[in-house]
Coordinates of C-alpha atoms in Angstrom, one line a residue:
X710 CA 0.0 0.0 0.0
X711 CA 1.2 3.5 -0.9
X712 CA 1.4 6.3 1.7
X713 CA -1.7 7.8 0.2
X714 CA -4.4 5.2 -0.2
X715 CA -6.8 5.7 -3.1
X716 CA -10.4 4.7 -3.7
X717 CA -12.6 5.0 -6.8
X718 CA -16.4 5.1 -6.3
X719 CA -18.3 4.1 -9.4
X720 CA -21.4 6.2 -9.0
X721 CA -22.0 9.3 -6.9
X722 CA -25.7 9.0 -6.0
X723 CA -27.1 8.5 -2.5
X724 CA -25.6 5.1 -2.0
X725 CA -22.1 6.4 -2.9
X726 CA -22.2 9.5 -0.8
X727 CA -23.6 7.6 2.2
X728 CA -20.7 5.1 1.8
X729 CA -18.4 8.1 1.5
X730 CA -19.7 9.5 4.8
X731 CA -19.3 6.1 6.6
X732 CA -15.8 5.8 5.3
X733 CA -14.8 9.4 6.3
X734 CA -16.3 8.8 9.7
X735 CA -13.4 6.3 10.2
X736 CA -10.6 8.8 9.4
X737 CA -8.7 11.2 11.5
X738 CA -6.0 13.9 11.1
X739 CA -3.4 11.3 10.3
X740 CA -5.3 9.8 7.4
X741 CA -3.8 10.1 3.9
X742 CA -6.6 9.2 1.4
X743 CA -7.6 10.1 -2.1
X744 CA -11.2 9.4 -3.3
X745 CA -12.5 9.7 -6.8
X746 CA -16.3 9.7 -7.5
X747 CA -17.2 9.0 -11.1
X748 CA -20.8 9.8 -12.3
X749 CA -22.1 11.8 -15.2
X750 CA -24.8 13.2 -12.8
X751 CA -24.4 15.5 -9.9
X752 CA -22.8 14.0 -6.7
X753 CA -25.4 13.5 -4.0
X754 CA -28.5 13.3 -6.1
X755 CA -27.1 11.1 -8.9
X756 CA -29.4 10.2 -11.7
X757 CA -32.7 9.4 -9.9
X758 CA -32.8 12.4 -7.7
X759 CA -31.1 14.9 -9.9
X760 CA -32.4 18.4 -10.1
X761 CA -32.8 18.4 -13.8
X762 CA -36.2 16.7 -14.0
X763 CA -39.8 17.8 -13.8
X764 CA -40.7 19.8 -10.7
X765 CA -44.0 17.8 -10.7
X766 CA -42.2 14.5 -9.6
X767 CA -42.1 13.8 -5.9
X768 CA -40.8 11.4 -3.3
X769 CA -43.3 9.0 -1.8
X770 CA -42.0 9.7 1.7
X771 CA -42.9 12.5 4.0
X772 CA -40.1 14.9 4.8
X773 CA -40.0 13.7 8.4
X774 CA -39.3 10.2 7.2
X775 CA -36.2 10.8 5.2
X776 CA -32.6 10.9 6.4
X777 CA -29.1 10.0 5.2
X778 CA -27.6 10.2 8.7
X779 CA -26.8 7.6 11.3
X780 CA -28.4 8.0 14.7
X781 CA -28.5 6.4 18.2
X782 CA -30.8 3.6 16.9
X783 CA -28.1 2.3 14.5
X784 CA -26.5 -1.0 15.5
X785 CA -23.3 -0.3 13.6
X786 CA -19.5 -0.7 14.1
X787 CA -18.6 2.8 12.8
X788 CA -19.1 6.1 14.6
X789 CA -22.6 7.5 14.8
X790 CA -22.6 11.0 13.3
X791 CA -26.2 12.3 13.5
X792 CA -27.6 15.0 11.3
X793 CA -30.9 16.5 10.3
X794 CA -33.7 14.7 8.6
X795 CA -35.0 16.3 5.4
X796 CA -37.7 17.9 7.5
X797 CA -35.3 19.3 10.0
X798 CA -33.0 20.5 7.2
X799 CA -35.9 22.4 5.6
X800 CA -36.7 24.0 9.0
X801 CA -33.1 25.0 9.4
X802 CA -33.0 26.6 6.0
X803 CA -36.2 28.5 6.8
X804 CA -34.6 29.8 9.9
X805 CA -31.5 31.0 8.0
X806 CA -29.2 28.3 9.4
X807 CA -27.9 27.1 6.1
X808 CA -26.2 30.0 4.4
X809 CA -24.4 27.7 1.9
X810 CA -27.7 26.3 0.5
X811 CA -28.9 28.2 -2.5
X812 CA -32.4 27.0 -3.5
X813 CA -33.8 27.7 -6.9
X814 CA -37.0 29.7 -7.0
X815 CA -39.3 26.7 -7.2
X816 CA -37.5 24.8 -4.5
X817 CA -37.4 27.8 -2.2
X818 CA -41.2 28.4 -2.6
X819 CA -41.8 24.7 -1.8
X820 CA -39.5 24.7 1.2
X821 CA -41.3 27.7 2.7
X822 CA -44.6 25.9 2.5
X823 CA -43.7 22.3 3.2
X824 CA -44.3 20.8 6.6
X825 CA -43.0 17.5 8.2
X826 CA -46.1 15.6 6.8
X827 CA -45.6 17.0 3.3
X828 CA -44.2 15.1 0.3
X829 CA -41.2 16.9 -1.2
X830 CA -40.3 17.1 -4.8
X831 CA -37.3 15.3 -6.1
X832 CA -35.8 18.6 -7.0
X833 CA -36.0 19.8 -3.4
X834 CA -34.6 16.5 -2.2
X835 CA -31.6 17.0 -4.6
X836 CA -30.6 20.1 -2.6
X837 CA -30.6 18.1 0.6
X838 CA -28.4 15.4 -0.9
X839 CA -26.1 18.0 -2.5
X840 CA -25.7 19.7 0.9
X841 CA -25.0 16.3 2.6
X842 CA -22.3 15.6 0.1
X843 CA -20.7 19.0 0.4
X844 CA -20.9 19.0 4.2
X845 CA -19.4 15.5 4.3
X846 CA -16.5 16.5 2.1
X847 CA -15.9 19.8 3.9
X848 CA -15.6 17.9 7.2
X849 CA -12.9 15.5 5.9
X850 CA -9.4 15.7 7.5
X851 CA -6.8 17.7 5.6
X852 CA -5.1 14.5 4.4
X853 CA -8.2 13.4 2.6
X854 CA -8.9 14.6 -1.0
X855 CA -12.2 14.0 -2.8
X856 CA -12.4 14.6 -6.5
X857 CA -15.5 14.5 -8.7
X858 CA -15.4 13.2 -12.3
X859 CA -18.5 14.0 -14.5
X860 CA -17.8 10.9 -16.5
X861 CA -18.5 7.2 -16.7
X862 CA -16.2 4.3 -16.0
X863 CA -15.4 2.5 -19.2
X864 CA -13.2 -0.3 -17.8
X865 CA -11.5 -1.6 -14.7
X866 CA -8.5 -3.9 -15.0
X867 CA -5.5 -5.0 -12.9
X868 CA -2.7 -2.4 -12.8
X869 CA 1.0 -3.2 -13.3
X870 CA 1.6 -2.5 -9.6
X871 CA 0.5 -5.6 -7.6
X872 CA -2.9 -5.5 -6.0
X873 CA -4.0 -2.2 -7.5
X874 CA -6.4 -1.5 -10.3
X875 CA -6.5 0.8 -13.3
X876 CA -9.8 2.6 -13.8
X877 CA -10.4 3.9 -17.3
X878 CA -13.0 6.6 -17.8
X879 CA -14.9 7.2 -21.0
X880 CA -13.3 10.6 -21.4
X881 CA -9.8 9.1 -21.4
X882 CA -8.7 9.7 -17.8
X883 CA -6.9 6.8 -16.1
X884 CA -6.8 6.3 -12.4
X885 CA -4.6 3.8 -10.5
X886 CA -6.3 2.9 -7.3
X887 CA -6.1 0.6 -4.3
X888 CA -9.8 -0.2 -4.3
X889 CA -12.9 0.2 -6.4
X890 CA -16.5 0.4 -4.9
X891 CA -19.4 0.0 -7.3
X892 CA -22.3 2.1 -5.9
X893 CA -24.6 2.2 -8.9
X894 CA -28.4 2.3 -8.4
X895 CA -30.9 1.4 -11.0
X896 CA -29.5 1.4 -14.6
X897 CA -31.1 1.0 -18.0
X898 CA -31.0 -2.5 -19.4
X899 CA -31.5 -4.3 -22.6
X900 CA -35.1 -5.2 -23.4
X901 CA -36.2 -8.6 -22.1
X902 CA -37.6 -11.0 -24.7
X903 CA -41.2 -10.0 -24.0
X904 CA -40.5 -6.3 -24.3
X905 CA -38.4 -6.8 -27.4
X906 CA -41.2 -8.7 -29.1
X907 CA -43.7 -5.9 -28.3
X908 CA -41.2 -3.4 -29.7
X909 CA -40.8 -5.3 -32.9
X910 CA -44.6 -5.9 -33.3
X911 CA -45.3 -2.2 -32.7
X912 CA -42.7 -1.2 -35.3
X913 CA -44.2 -3.5 -37.9
X914 CA -47.8 -2.2 -37.2
X915 CA -47.0 1.5 -36.8
X916 CA -47.9 1.5 -33.1
X917 CA -46.1 3.2 -30.2
X918 CA -44.6 1.1 -27.5
X919 CA -42.8 2.6 -24.5
X920 CA -40.8 -0.1 -22.6
X921 CA -40.0 -0.2 -18.9
X922 CA -37.9 2.8 -17.9
X923 CA -37.2 5.3 -15.2
X924 CA -40.3 7.5 -16.0
X925 CA -38.4 10.8 -15.8
X926 CA -36.1 9.6 -18.6
X927 CA -38.7 7.9 -20.8
X928 CA -39.5 9.6 -24.1
X929 CA -43.1 10.5 -23.7
X930 CA -43.1 12.9 -26.7
X931 CA -44.0 9.9 -28.9
X932 CA -47.4 9.7 -27.2
X933 CA -49.9 11.8 -29.3
X934 CA -52.4 14.2 -27.8
X935 CA -55.9 12.8 -27.3
X936 CA -54.7 9.3 -28.2
X937 CA -55.7 6.1 -26.3
X938 CA -52.9 4.7 -24.2
X939 CA -52.9 1.3 -22.4
X940 CA -50.7 1.5 -19.3
X941 CA -49.6 -1.7 -17.7
X942 CA -48.7 -1.2 -14.1
X943 CA -50.2 0.8 -11.3
X944 CA -47.3 1.4 -9.0
X945 CA -45.0 4.5 -8.5
X946 CA -43.8 4.5 -12.1
X947 CA -47.3 4.6 -13.4
X948 CA -48.2 7.4 -11.0
X949 CA -45.3 9.5 -12.3
X950 CA -46.4 8.7 -15.9
X951 CA -49.9 9.9 -15.2
X952 CA -48.5 13.1 -13.7
X953 CA -46.3 13.9 -16.6
X954 CA -49.0 13.2 -19.2
X955 CA -51.7 15.3 -17.4
X956 CA -50.2 18.2 -15.4
X957 CA -47.1 17.9 -17.4
X958 CA -49.1 18.7 -20.5
X959 CA -50.8 21.7 -19.0
X960 CA -53.7 20.3 -17.0
X961 CA -54.3 21.4 -13.5
X962 CA -56.3 20.5 -10.4
X963 CA -58.8 22.8 -8.7
X964 CA -60.6 22.4 -5.3
X965 CA -64.4 23.0 -5.6
X966 CA -66.3 24.8 -2.8
X967 CA -67.5 21.4 -1.5
X968 CA -63.9 20.2 -1.2
X969 CA -64.0 17.9 -4.2
X970 CA -60.9 17.9 -6.3
X971 CA -61.5 18.5 -10.0
X972 CA -59.2 18.2 -13.0
X973 CA -59.2 20.9 -15.6
X974 CA -57.9 19.4 -18.8
X975 CA -55.6 21.2 -21.3
X976 CA -56.8 19.2 -24.3
X977 CA -53.2 17.9 -24.8
X978 CA -53.6 14.8 -22.6
X979 CA -54.0 11.3 -23.9
X980 CA -56.7 9.0 -22.5
X981 CA -55.0 6.6 -20.1
X982 CA -56.3 3.1 -19.6
X983 CA -54.7 1.7 -16.4
X984 CA -54.5 -2.0 -15.5
X985 CA -52.3 -4.4 -13.6
X986 CA -52.2 -7.8 -11.9
X987 CA -54.1 -6.4 -8.9
X988 CA -56.1 -3.9 -11.0
X989 CA -55.7 -1.2 -8.3
X990 CA -53.0 1.3 -7.5
X991 CA -50.4 0.7 -4.8
X992 CA -51.8 1.5 -1.4
X993 CA -51.6 5.2 -0.3
X994 CA -48.7 6.1 1.9
X995 CA -49.8 6.0 5.5
X996 CA -50.0 9.4 7.2
X997 CA -51.6 8.6 10.6
X998 CA -49.6 8.0 13.8
X999 CA -49.8 5.3 16.3
X1000 CA -51.7 6.1 19.5
X1001 CA -51.8 2.6 21.1
X1002 CA -49.2 0.3 22.5
X1003 CA -45.7 0.5 20.9
X1004 CA -45.1 -2.0 18.1
X1005 CA -43.0 -5.1 18.6
X1006 CA -42.3 -8.4 16.8
X1007 CA -44.7 -10.9 18.2
X1008 CA -44.6 -13.7 15.6
X1009 CA -41.6 -13.4 13.4
X1010 CA -39.4 -13.2 16.5
X1011 CA -35.7 -14.0 17.0
X1012 CA -36.8 -17.3 18.6
X1013 CA -39.0 -18.1 15.6
X1014 CA -36.2 -17.5 13.2
X1015 CA -33.8 -19.6 15.3
X1016 CA -36.3 -22.4 15.2
X1017 CA -36.3 -22.2 11.4
X1018 CA -32.5 -22.1 11.2
X1019 CA -32.2 -25.3 13.4
X1020 CA -34.9 -27.2 11.4
X1021 CA -32.2 -28.9 9.3
X1022 CA -34.0 -28.2 6.0
X1023 CA -33.8 -25.3 3.5
X1024 CA -36.2 -22.5 4.4
X1025 CA -39.1 -22.0 1.9
X1026 CA -40.6 -18.5 2.0
X1027 CA -44.2 -19.5 1.1
X1028 CA -44.3 -22.5 3.5
X1029 CA -42.2 -21.4 6.4
X1030 CA -42.1 -17.6 6.5
X1031 CA -45.1 -16.0 4.8
X1032 CA -47.5 -17.4 7.4
X1033 CA -45.4 -15.7 10.1
X1034 CA -45.3 -12.4 8.2
X1035 CA -49.0 -12.5 7.6
X1036 CA -49.7 -13.1 11.3
X1037 CA -47.3 -10.3 12.2
X1038 CA -49.3 -7.9 10.0
X1039 CA -52.5 -9.0 11.8
X1040 CA -50.9 -8.4 15.2
X1041 CA -49.7 -4.9 14.0
X1042 CA -53.3 -4.0 13.0
X1043 CA -55.2 -5.3 15.9
X1044 CA -52.7 -4.2 18.6
X1045 CA -53.2 -0.6 17.4
X1046 CA -57.0 -1.1 17.0
X1047 CA -57.6 -2.6 20.5
X1048 CA -55.1 -0.4 22.4
X1049 CA -55.5 2.8 20.4
X1050 CA -59.2 2.7 19.7
X1051 CA -60.8 0.6 22.5
X1052 CA -64.2 2.2 21.9
X1053 CA -64.4 0.5 18.5
X1054 CA -64.1 -3.1 19.8
X1055 CA -66.0 -5.2 22.3
X1056 CA -63.0 -6.9 23.8
X1057 CA -59.6 -6.1 25.1
X1058 CA -56.2 -6.7 23.6
X1059 CA -55.3 -9.0 26.4
X1060 CA -58.4 -11.1 25.6
X1061 CA -58.0 -10.9 21.8
X1062 CA -54.3 -11.5 21.4
X1063 CA -54.5 -15.2 22.2
X1064 CA -57.2 -15.5 19.5
X1065 CA -54.7 -14.4 16.9
X1066 CA -52.1 -16.8 18.3
X1067 CA -54.3 -19.8 18.1
X1068 CA -55.6 -19.4 14.5
X1069 CA -53.8 -19.5 11.2
X1070 CA -53.7 -16.1 9.5
X1071 CA -56.1 -17.2 6.8
X1072 CA -58.4 -19.5 8.9
X1073 CA -62.2 -18.8 8.4
X1074 CA -62.6 -19.3 12.1
X1075 CA -60.3 -16.3 12.7
X1076 CA -62.4 -14.1 10.4
X1077 CA -65.5 -15.1 12.4
X1078 CA -63.8 -14.4 15.7
X1079 CA -62.8 -10.9 14.4
X1080 CA -66.3 -10.1 13.2
X1081 CA -67.6 -11.0 16.6
X1082 CA -65.6 -8.3 18.4
X1083 CA -65.0 -5.7 15.6
X1084 CA -68.3 -4.3 14.5
X1085 CA -67.2 -2.0 11.7
X1086 CA -66.0 -3.9 8.6
X1087 CA -63.6 -1.1 7.8
X1088 CA -61.8 -1.8 11.1
X1089 CA -61.1 -5.4 10.1
X1090 CA -58.0 -6.5 8.4
X1091 CA -57.8 -9.5 6.0
X1092 CA -54.3 -10.0 4.6
X1093 CA -55.4 -11.9 1.5
X1094 CA -58.1 -9.3 0.7
X1095 CA -55.7 -6.5 1.3
X1096 CA -53.2 -8.0 -1.1
X1097 CA -55.7 -8.8 -3.9
X1098 CA -58.8 -6.7 -3.2
X1099 CA -60.4 -7.6 -6.5
X1100 CA -59.4 -11.3 -6.5
X1101 CA -63.0 -12.6 -6.4
X1102 CA -64.6 -9.8 -8.2
X1103 CA -66.7 -10.4 -11.4
X1104 CA -67.6 -7.3 -13.4
X1105 CA -70.7 -6.7 -15.4
X1106 CA -69.1 -4.3 -17.8
X1107 CA -66.4 -1.6 -18.1
X1108 CA -68.4 0.9 -16.0
X1109 CA -68.7 -1.6 -13.2
X1110 CA -64.9 -1.7 -13.2
X1111 CA -64.7 2.1 -12.8
X1112 CA -67.1 2.0 -9.9
X1113 CA -65.4 -0.8 -8.1
X1114 CA -61.9 0.6 -8.5
X1115 CA -62.9 4.1 -7.5
X1116 CA -64.6 2.8 -4.4
X1117 CA -61.5 0.9 -3.5
X1118 CA -59.3 4.0 -3.9
X1119 CA -61.7 6.1 -1.8
X1120 CA -61.7 3.5 1.0
X1121 CA -58.0 3.2 0.9
X1122 CA -57.5 6.9 1.3
X1123 CA -59.9 6.9 4.3
X1124 CA -58.1 4.0 5.9
X1125 CA -54.5 5.2 5.3
X1126 CA -54.8 8.9 5.9
X1127 CA -57.2 9.5 8.8
X1128 CA -56.2 9.2 12.5
X1129 CA -59.3 7.2 13.4
X1130 CA -57.9 4.5 11.2
X1131 CA -54.4 4.5 12.6
X1132 CA -54.3 0.6 12.6
X1133 CA -53.0 1.1 9.0
X1134 CA -49.9 2.5 10.6
X1135 CA -49.7 -0.6 12.8
X1136 CA -49.7 -2.7 9.7
X1137 CA -47.0 -0.6 8.1
X1138 CA -44.7 -0.8 11.1
X1139 CA -45.3 -4.6 11.3
X1140 CA -44.3 -4.9 7.6
X1141 CA -41.2 -2.9 8.2
X1142 CA -40.2 -5.0 11.2
X1143 CA -40.8 -8.2 9.2
X1144 CA -38.7 -6.9 6.3
X1145 CA -35.8 -6.3 8.8
X1146 CA -36.4 -9.6 10.4
X1147 CA -35.9 -11.5 7.1
X1148 CA -32.4 -10.1 6.9
X1149 CA -31.6 -12.2 10.0
X1150 CA -31.9 -15.3 7.9
X1151 CA -28.6 -16.1 6.1
X1152 CA -29.2 -16.1 2.3
X1153 CA -27.7 -19.6 2.0
X1154 CA -30.5 -21.1 4.2
X1155 CA -33.3 -20.2 1.7
X1156 CA -34.2 -22.7 -1.0
X1157 CA -33.6 -21.8 -4.6
X1158 CA -37.1 -20.8 -5.5
X1159 CA -37.4 -18.5 -2.5
X1160 CA -34.2 -16.7 -3.5
X1161 CA -35.1 -16.5 -7.2
X1162 CA -38.8 -15.6 -6.9
X1163 CA -40.5 -15.5 -3.5
X1164 CA -38.2 -12.9 -1.9
X1165 CA -37.2 -10.6 -4.7
X1166 CA -40.5 -10.7 -6.6
X1167 CA -43.4 -11.9 -4.5
X1168 CA -42.5 -10.4 -1.1
X1169 CA -40.7 -7.3 -2.4
X1170 CA -43.7 -6.5 -4.6
X1171 CA -46.1 -7.0 -1.7
X1172 CA -44.0 -4.9 0.6
X1173 CA -43.8 -2.1 -2.0
X1174 CA -47.6 -2.3 -2.5
X1175 CA -48.2 -2.0 1.2
X1176 CA -45.4 0.3 2.4
X1177 CA -44.1 2.2 -0.7
X1178 CA -47.2 3.6 -2.3
X1179 CA -47.8 7.1 -3.6
X1180 CA -48.6 10.2 -1.6
X1181 CA -52.3 10.3 -0.8
X1182 CA -52.9 13.3 -2.9
X1183 CA -51.8 11.4 -6.0
X1184 CA -54.7 8.9 -5.5
X1185 CA -57.1 11.7 -4.9
X1186 CA -55.9 13.2 -8.2
X1187 CA -56.4 9.8 -9.9
X1188 CA -60.1 9.9 -8.8
X1189 CA -60.4 13.5 -10.3
X1190 CA -58.8 12.3 -13.5
X1191 CA -61.3 9.4 -13.6
X1192 CA -64.1 11.9 -13.1
X1193 CA -62.7 13.9 -16.0
X1194 CA -62.6 10.9 -18.3
X1195 CA -58.8 11.2 -18.7
X1196 CA -58.1 8.0 -16.7
X1197 CA -60.0 4.7 -17.1
X1198 CA -59.4 1.5 -15.2
X1199 CA -59.0 -1.9 -17.0
X1200 CA -59.4 -4.2 -14.0
X1201 CA -57.2 -7.0 -12.7
X1202 CA -55.1 -9.6 -14.5
X1203 CA -55.0 -7.8 -17.9
X1204 CA -53.3 -9.3 -20.9
X1205 CA -52.1 -7.3 -23.9
X1206 CA -51.7 -8.5 -27.4
X1207 CA -50.3 -6.5 -30.4
X1208 CA -51.8 -6.6 -33.9
X1209 CA -52.3 -4.5 -37.0
X1210 CA -55.3 -2.8 -35.4
X1211 CA -53.5 -1.8 -32.3
X1212 CA -52.7 -3.1 -28.8
X1213 CA -55.7 -4.9 -27.2
X1214 CA -56.1 -5.2 -23.5
X1215 CA -58.5 -7.6 -21.9
X1216 CA -59.1 -9.4 -18.6
X1217 CA -60.7 -12.7 -17.7
X1218 CA -63.4 -11.1 -15.6
X1219 CA -64.2 -8.0 -17.6
X1220 CA -66.3 -8.3 -20.8
X1221 CA -64.8 -6.9 -24.0
X1222 CA -61.4 -5.4 -24.7
X1223 CA -59.8 -2.0 -25.0
X1224 CA -57.8 -1.2 -28.1
X1225 CA -55.2 1.6 -28.3
X1226 CA -52.4 2.7 -30.5
X1227 CA -50.0 3.2 -27.6
X1228 CA -48.8 0.8 -24.9
X1229 CA -46.6 1.9 -21.9
X1230 CA -45.1 -0.7 -19.6
X1231 CA -45.0 1.5 -16.5
X1232 CA -42.5 0.0 -14.2
X1233 CA -38.8 0.4 -13.4
X1234 CA -36.6 -2.2 -15.2
X1235 CA -35.6 -5.0 -12.9
X1236 CA -32.1 -4.7 -11.5
X1237 CA -30.1 -7.1 -13.7
X1238 CA -26.4 -6.6 -14.1
X1239 CA -26.3 -9.2 -16.9
X1240 CA -28.6 -7.1 -19.0
X1241 CA -27.5 -3.6 -17.9
X1242 CA -26.5 -1.1 -20.5
X1243 CA -23.8 0.1 -18.0
X1244 CA -20.5 -1.3 -19.4
X1245 CA -18.7 -1.2 -16.1
X1246 CA -21.5 -3.1 -14.3
X1247 CA -21.6 -5.8 -17.0
X1248 CA -17.8 -6.1 -16.9
X1249 CA -18.0 -6.5 -13.1
X1250 CA -20.2 -9.5 -13.5
X1251 CA -18.6 -11.2 -16.5
X1252 CA -14.9 -10.4 -16.0
X1253 CA -14.2 -9.6 -12.3
X1254 CA -17.0 -11.3 -10.5
X1255 CA -19.8 -13.8 -11.0
X1256 CA -23.5 -14.0 -11.4
X1257 CA -25.7 -15.2 -8.6
X1258 CA -27.2 -18.5 -9.5
X1259 CA -29.5 -20.6 -7.3
X1260 CA -30.1 -24.2 -7.7
X1261 CA -31.6 -27.2 -5.8
X1262 CA -33.7 -30.2 -6.6
X1263 CA -36.7 -28.1 -7.5
X1264 CA -35.3 -24.9 -9.2
X1265 CA -32.2 -23.8 -11.1
X1266 CA -31.7 -20.3 -12.5
X1267 CA -29.4 -17.2 -12.8
X1268 CA -30.7 -14.0 -11.2
X1269 CA -28.7 -11.4 -13.0
X1270 CA -27.0 -10.1 -9.8
X1271 CA -23.4 -9.8 -8.9
X1272 CA -22.3 -12.0 -6.1
X1273 CA -20.9 -10.3 -3.0
X1274 CA -20.2 -11.3 0.5
X1275 CA -21.6 -9.6 3.6
X1276 CA -18.8 -7.0 3.5
X1277 CA -19.6 -6.1 -0.1
X1278 CA -16.5 -7.9 -1.5
X1279 CA -17.1 -9.1 -5.1
X1280 CA -17.0 -12.9 -5.3
X1281 CA -15.3 -14.7 -8.2
X1282 CA -16.8 -17.9 -9.7
X1283 CA -14.6 -20.0 -7.5
X1284 CA -16.2 -18.3 -4.4
X1285 CA -13.0 -16.4 -3.6
X1286 CA -13.4 -12.8 -2.7
X1287 CA -11.7 -9.8 -4.3
X1288 CA -9.8 -7.9 -1.6
X1289 CA -10.0 -4.6 -3.6
X1290 CA -13.3 -4.7 -5.5
X1291 CA -16.5 -3.9 -3.6
X1292 CA -20.1 -3.5 -4.7
X1293 CA -23.4 -2.6 -3.1
X1294 CA -26.9 -1.8 -4.4
X1295 CA -29.8 -3.4 -6.2
X1296 CA -27.6 -5.2 -8.7
X1297 CA -25.8 -7.2 -6.1
X1298 CA -26.8 -10.4 -4.1
X1299 CA -27.2 -8.3 -1.0
X1300 CA -30.7 -7.8 0.3
X1301 CA -32.2 -4.8 -1.5
X1302 CA -32.8 -2.0 1.1
X1303 CA -33.1 1.3 -0.8
X1304 CA -30.7 4.2 -0.3
X1305 CA -31.8 6.7 2.3
X1306 CA -34.1 5.7 5.2
X1307 CA -36.4 6.7 8.1
X1308 CA -34.9 8.3 11.2
X1309 CA -34.5 6.3 14.4
X1310 CA -35.2 3.0 12.5
X1311 CA -31.9 1.1 12.8
X1312 CA -32.2 0.7 9.1
X1313 CA -30.8 -2.2 7.2
X1314 CA -29.5 0.2 4.5
X1315 CA -27.3 2.1 7.0
X1316 CA -26.1 -1.1 8.6
X1317 CA -25.1 -2.5 5.2
X1318 CA -23.4 0.7 4.2
X1319 CA -21.5 1.0 7.4
X1320 CA -20.3 -2.6 7.2
X1321 CA -19.0 -2.2 3.6
X1322 CA -17.3 1.1 4.6
X1323 CA -15.6 -0.8 7.4
X1324 CA -14.3 -3.4 5.0
X1325 CA -13.0 -0.8 2.6
X1326 CA -11.3 1.2 5.4
X1327 CA -9.6 -2.0 6.5
X1328 CA -8.4 -2.7 2.9
X1329 CA -7.1 0.8 2.6
X1330 CA -5.5 0.8 6.0
X1331 CA -7.2 4.0 7.1
X1332 CA -9.5 2.7 9.8
X1333 CA -9.4 4.6 13.0
X1334 CA -10.5 2.7 16.2
X1335 CA -14.0 3.7 17.3
X1336 CA -14.1 5.3 20.7
X1337 CA -16.6 3.3 22.9

């Protein structure tokens, strides 16, 4: 190792700068370290949260629920260095406490009006991330140098000096470094076979197909005004799409005297026909607060996990774990209902808790026991019905679909945004605790199908539907757009075919079909390093590392993710770990956790980031002992 250690971070978005902070937290006045961040987008915000995007696009988290700082809740090895949440940062700016923060006019107006329960724009959030990056760098010891390169990494190869690597940038710069950390978030990827077939069919027939993409970067100019558009997907990407094709084309919302939200069309909007597997949007973000007993893990406990680990057989998510998760959600809901709203039940939590423990989560007897003590159906929680609210629905016609989906959205808003229905917050916290509990199960103990499908697809999708939905006002806007005839709902389980007459969408329980000249697949491309258009990421998998593959007697498949160990070290095909190449993010075999997090949550993302930072610091020889 040279006197000055050197590190290259591939990427400079939130993951990278949070890793940078965790690394610098381990340095002191004796540290000699050079760090290069390589990203064509601004450091801090990166691509997804960059300022150069529509001011209409927002986070799906309230300002009080966003932080990039560690706090006393964090069970980490590195030093805790607390700092303001996004909400506290905005308050500090309003009070004049951030003279080095220069908000643009739109962001300043937003910051002056936004409270802790508000949902900020990505543009405002980009200022917070930029400030965090600048503050982190400014606080580095004199012996630490941080450089930014508005460029991309073209290649990484072993250097002539033993143990080091040569990082070649697309602009021609070459950096010899002691370690490389890949901190890329979601990247574009080659079309999967299904999307490629749709693209080819649309080209032959003169149709318009917009494949999965980060919505802010999708080319929506190809969608004609007043055209019919089939939209597959009703999650966050679809919500952004609706915003950009309505307000983004000059429409606006207006509140009537009776409080009803109305949409005033510009005439430039297309007609959007929305459908998905569930047929309903993601659940609204919960805005209520708990008022009953504090949450705790009651079913998916440390002891329950220990029992699974000592069972001697591979753990299957559907068989072994999902029943525990579902029961945990029930406990979260009813603990808050019975202890926070005792006037709405005819029993006590002490009496009802054993009922939950003695029945399976989906037992008909449990539903009967709940109905006997919970008079209002809106106060009852059924996991299966929550997950697939239209699973048993049969629709008379397209108008019946509109009525049913609109009623569902209205009920969801009432349940998720009013304090009288705070049990929804109990469900959310239970889901969050369950998500964190699953990280306690070593990845190697899951069977292959769980690792390939149940965890990354089935559970992650359910968790996003429950916990990562849009701000409530976005669903209220969806109802207004439906009133205005700009949005139509297609129902559940839609299938789309392409032909000379257009794209045709139909469902097994809705009569007829909807034909349109435009199809948008509104979801973010799955994280897949094998298909990524980022050359450095593909090189990492195919040259330096290896692709995660899971196999057992029942399932065999490659998952498109780079294999890493728990310290973020890239694993070769022979299972040996690189001592100088690290990776973290959705394209790796680590549990996907997102980037920033909620305050006081001992978040898995901060724990992962701190652990990888510790391993990198050890590699570079710059780690400073943490004072107890």
